């Protein structure tokens, strides 16, 4: 991937003045909640498969492995589409909704 802008001079690791911009702050909160929801699913899919669905421990681990395997496709294709065709936000919004539907289905 090529950078569109020249590299900036090094500065502080965390720039707290960026949070004064309300758009940036809302985007930050949305991404925190987005990743929180994704990791919640990975941590509890095994427990859900055992207690609600009634699978054995071996099969619940298989469900987790399938989720990780599908993640390979889910990491490559949206990134390609965002970089080449549609843009990052135009991809992350439908992918987030699709992930939520799949998790709660």
Backbone as JSON, one array per atom type, in Angstrom:
{
  "sequence": "XXXXXXXXXXXXXXXXXXXXXXXXXXXXXXXXXXXXXXXXXXXXXXXXXXXXXXXXXXXXXXXXXXXXXXXXXXXXXXXXXXXXXXXXXXXXXXXXXXXXXXXXX",
  "N": [[0.84, -1.16, 0.0], [0.59, 2.17, -0.86], [1.61, 5.24, 0.56], [-0.24, 8.21, 0.68], [0.53, 10.64, 1.63], [3.42, 12.51, 2.65], [5.73, 11.3, 5.16], [5.18, 12.39, 8.51], [6.81, 14.53, 10.9], [8.21, 13.08, 13.84], [6.29, 12.84, 16.82], [4.43, 13.22, 19.87], [3.32, 10.13, 21.41], [0.63, 9.83, 22.1], [-1.86, 12.02, 21.31], [-3.67, 14.15, 22.93], [-5.13, 16.37, 22.25], [-6.46, 15.77, 19.96], [-8.87, 14.64, 20.66], [-10.56, 16.71, 21.09], [-11.91, 17.27, 18.82], [-15.08, 16.59, 17.82], [-16.07, 14.81, 15.91], [-13.95, 13.02, 15.5], [-13.79, 11.96, 18.09], [-16.28, 10.66, 18.35], [-16.03, 8.74, 16.33], [-13.9, 7.3, 17.36], [-15.04, 6.23, 19.73], [-17.03, 4.65, 18.55], [-15.47, 2.74, 17.17], [-14.17, 1.5, 19.31], [-16.36, 0.27, 20.6], [-17.14, -1.39, 18.51], [-14.93, -3.2, 18.16], [-14.94, -4.26, 20.7], [-17.33, -5.7, 20.72], [-16.75, -7.64, 18.78], [-14.6, -9.09, 19.94], [-15.88, -9.99, 22.21], [-17.59, -11.92, 21.17], [-15.72, -13.85, 20.29], [-14.59, -14.67, 22.73], [-16.71, -15.84, 24.12], [-17.97, -17.72, 22.5], [-17.45, -20.44, 22.73], [-18.45, -21.12, 25.29], [-21.13, -20.47, 24.88], [-21.78, -22.33, 22.87], [-21.55, -24.72, 24.3], [-23.32, -24.42, 26.54], [-25.85, -23.34, 25.66], [-26.45, -24.31, 23.04], [-25.73, -26.95, 23.39], [-23.52, -28.47, 22.65], [-20.67, -30.69, 22.7], [-17.49, -30.33, 24.42], [-15.34, -30.66, 22.64], [-16.58, -30.17, 20.17], [-17.4, -27.53, 20.54], [-14.99, -26.2, 20.55], [-14.3, -26.63, 17.93], [-16.16, -24.98, 16.66], [-15.14, -22.47, 17.37], [-12.68, -22.61, 16.02], [-13.6, -22.65, 13.38], [-14.71, -20.11, 13.24], [-12.36, -18.6, 13.43], [-11.08, -19.47, 11.09], [-12.78, -18.53, 9.04], [-12.3, -15.93, 9.45], [-9.96, -15.36, 8.07], [-10.73, -15.0, 5.39], [-12.42, -12.85, 5.89], [-10.65, -10.87, 6.62], [-9.06, -10.33, 4.45], [-10.61, -9.81, 2.05], [-12.45, -7.53, 2.63], [-10.5, -5.56, 3.17], [-9.13, -5.4, 0.74], [-11.21, -4.49, -0.94], [-11.77, -2.04, 0.3], [-9.41, -0.66, -0.08], [-9.07, -0.57, -2.87], [-11.55, -0.01, -4.17], [-13.93, 1.12, -2.73], [-13.42, 2.59, -0.34], [-12.52, 3.13, 3.12], [-14.48, 3.68, 5.23], [-16.84, 3.22, 3.84], [-16.79, 0.51, 3.58], [-16.44, -0.56, 6.17], [-18.79, 0.0, 7.58], [-21.05, -1.55, 6.4], [-19.88, -4.09, 6.8], [-19.65, -4.23, 9.57], [-22.37, -4.21, 10.34], [-23.17, -6.6, 9.08], [-21.6, -8.44, 10.48], [-22.7, -8.18, 13.05], [-25.3, -9.16, 12.56], [-24.73, -11.8, 11.84], [-23.56, -12.73, 14.22], [-25.7, -12.58, 16.05], [-27.55, -14.24, 14.89]],
  "CA": [[0.0, 0.0, 0.0], [1.36, 3.41, -0.95], [1.15, 6.37, 1.37], [-0.57, 9.39, -0.13], [1.13, 11.82, 2.23], [4.78, 12.28, 3.14], [5.74, 11.03, 6.6], [5.27, 13.58, 9.35], [7.86, 14.5, 11.92], [7.76, 12.33, 15.01], [5.7, 13.65, 17.87], [4.03, 12.41, 21.03], [2.63, 8.89, 21.11], [-0.8, 10.09, 22.24], [-2.16, 13.44, 21.17], [-4.97, 14.33, 23.56], [-5.87, 17.46, 21.62], [-7.29, 15.2, 18.88], [-10.19, 14.31, 21.2], [-11.41, 17.91, 21.1], [-12.73, 17.19, 17.61], [-16.21, 15.72, 18.17], [-16.18, 13.75, 14.9], [-12.92, 12.04, 15.82], [-14.15, 11.31, 19.34], [-17.38, 9.73, 18.08], [-15.48, 7.63, 15.55], [-13.1, 6.52, 18.3], [-15.97, 5.47, 20.59], [-17.67, 3.64, 17.71], [-14.53, 1.67, 16.89], [-13.97, 0.76, 20.56], [-17.52, -0.6, 20.77], [-17.11, -2.38, 17.43], [-13.97, -4.25, 18.48], [-15.39, -4.89, 21.93], [-18.35, -6.68, 20.34], [-16.12, -8.75, 18.06], [-13.86, -9.91, 20.88], [-16.86, -10.62, 23.08], [-18.05, -13.13, 20.48], [-14.66, -14.85, 20.29], [-14.37, -15.19, 24.07], [-17.85, -16.57, 24.67], [-18.6, -18.64, 21.56], [-17.32, -21.8, 23.27], [-19.41, -21.26, 26.39], [-22.46, -20.46, 24.27], [-21.98, -23.59, 22.17], [-21.74, -25.78, 25.28], [-24.46, -24.26, 27.46], [-27.12, -23.05, 25.0], [-26.67, -25.23, 21.92], [-25.59, -28.3, 23.9], [-22.42, -29.2, 22.02], [-19.6, -31.16, 23.58], [-16.34, -29.43, 24.48], [-14.59, -30.8, 21.39], [-17.32, -29.5, 19.1], [-17.41, -26.08, 20.78], [-13.69, -25.71, 20.1], [-14.38, -26.63, 16.47], [-16.89, -23.76, 16.27], [-14.18, -21.37, 17.49], [-11.72, -22.74, 14.92], [-14.28, -22.25, 12.15], [-14.78, -18.64, 13.27], [-11.03, -18.08, 13.1], [-10.8, -19.76, 9.69], [-13.55, -17.6, 8.22], [-11.67, -14.63, 9.65], [-8.95, -15.14, 7.03], [-11.47, -14.39, 4.28], [-12.95, -11.57, 6.35], [-9.59, -9.88, 6.76], [-8.45, -10.03, 3.15], [-11.54, -9.25, 1.06], [-12.85, -6.15, 2.9], [-9.35, -4.66, 3.03], [-8.9, -5.2, -0.69], [-12.28, -3.64, -1.47], [-11.63, -0.7, 0.86], [-8.23, -0.01, -0.66], [-9.14, -0.44, -4.33], [-12.83, 0.36, -4.78], [-14.99, 1.85, -2.05], [-12.99, 3.42, 0.77], [-12.55, 2.42, 4.4], [-15.76, 3.79, 5.94], [-17.89, 2.61, 3.03], [-16.71, -0.94, 3.77], [-16.55, -0.97, 7.57], [-20.18, 0.11, 8.06], [-21.82, -2.77, 6.11], [-19.24, -5.26, 7.4], [-20.03, -4.23, 10.99], [-23.76, -4.66, 10.43], [-23.22, -8.02, 8.71], [-21.04, -9.19, 11.6], [-23.71, -8.2, 14.11], [-26.39, -10.06, 12.16], [-24.23, -13.18, 11.92], [-23.35, -13.09, 15.62], [-26.97, -12.75, 16.75], [-28.44, -15.15, 14.16]],
  "C": [[0.9, 1.23, 0.0], [0.75, 4.47, -0.06], [0.88, 7.56, 0.46], [0.15, 10.63, 0.36], [2.57, 11.51, 2.63], [4.75, 12.03, 4.65], [5.9, 12.32, 7.4], [6.4, 13.43, 10.37], [7.32, 13.79, 13.16], [7.28, 13.28, 16.09], [5.32, 12.76, 19.04], [3.26, 11.17, 20.59], [1.11, 9.07, 21.16], [-1.04, 11.59, 22.22], [-3.57, 13.68, 21.71], [-5.78, 15.47, 22.94], [-6.75, 16.96, 20.47], [-8.7, 14.91, 19.36], [-11.08, 15.53, 21.34], [-12.31, 17.96, 19.87], [-13.83, 16.16, 17.85], [-16.36, 14.57, 17.18], [-15.17, 12.64, 15.18], [-13.29, 11.27, 17.08], [-15.28, 10.3, 19.14], [-16.91, 8.52, 17.28], [-14.65, 6.72, 16.45], [-13.99, 5.65, 19.18], [-16.64, 4.36, 19.79], [-16.73, 2.47, 17.43], [-14.22, 0.85, 18.14], [-15.13, -0.21, 20.78], [-17.56, -1.7, 19.71], [-16.16, -3.52, 17.78], [-14.32, -4.96, 19.77], [-16.41, -5.98, 21.62], [-17.73, -7.88, 19.63], [-15.37, -9.65, 19.03], [-14.77, -10.6, 21.88], [-17.34, -11.93, 22.46], [-16.97, -14.21, 20.51], [-14.45, -15.46, 21.68], [-15.5, -16.1, 24.54], [-18.5, -17.54, 23.69], [-18.52, -20.08, 22.07], [-18.31, -22.07, 24.39], [-20.83, -21.31, 25.85], [-22.76, -21.79, 23.58], [-22.22, -24.74, 23.15], [-23.03, -25.63, 26.06], [-25.79, -24.07, 26.75], [-27.42, -24.07, 23.9], [-26.56, -26.68, 22.37], [-24.52, -29.13, 23.23], [-21.44, -29.68, 23.07], [-18.43, -30.19, 23.5], [-15.54, -29.46, 23.18], [-15.28, -30.05, 20.25], [-17.37, -27.99, 19.29], [-16.08, -25.46, 20.38], [-13.65, -25.67, 18.58], [-15.11, -25.4, 15.96], [-15.96, -22.55, 16.33], [-13.15, -21.42, 16.36], [-12.33, -22.33, 13.58], [-14.39, -20.73, 12.1], [-13.43, -18.02, 12.91], [-10.68, -18.33, 11.64], [-11.54, -18.84, 8.75], [-12.96, -16.2, 8.34], [-10.58, -14.33, 8.63], [-9.59, -14.46, 5.83], [-11.95, -13.0, 4.66], [-11.9, -10.5, 6.56], [-9.01, -9.46, 5.42], [-9.41, -9.29, 2.23], [-11.99, -7.82, 1.4], [-11.7, -5.15, 2.77], [-9.03, -4.38, 1.56], [-9.94, -4.25, -1.27], [-12.16, -2.21, -0.96], [-10.48, 0.05, 0.2], [-8.41, 0.29, -2.14], [-10.42, 0.21, -4.85], [-13.63, 1.4, -4.01], [-14.54, 2.83, -0.97], [-13.25, 2.72, 2.1], [-13.91, 2.49, 5.09], [-16.91, 3.18, 5.15], [-17.87, 1.09, 3.1], [-16.98, -1.31, 5.22], [-17.99, -0.9, 8.08], [-20.99, -1.13, 7.68], [-21.21, -4.03, 6.71], [-19.59, -5.35, 8.88], [-21.46, -4.7, 11.16], [-23.89, -6.14, 10.1], [-22.67, -8.89, 9.83], [-22.03, -9.28, 12.74], [-24.86, -9.14, 13.8], [-25.95, -11.51, 12.28], [-24.05, -13.61, 13.36], [-24.68, -13.38, 16.32], [-27.93, -13.69, 16.03], [-28.49, -16.53, 14.78]]
}
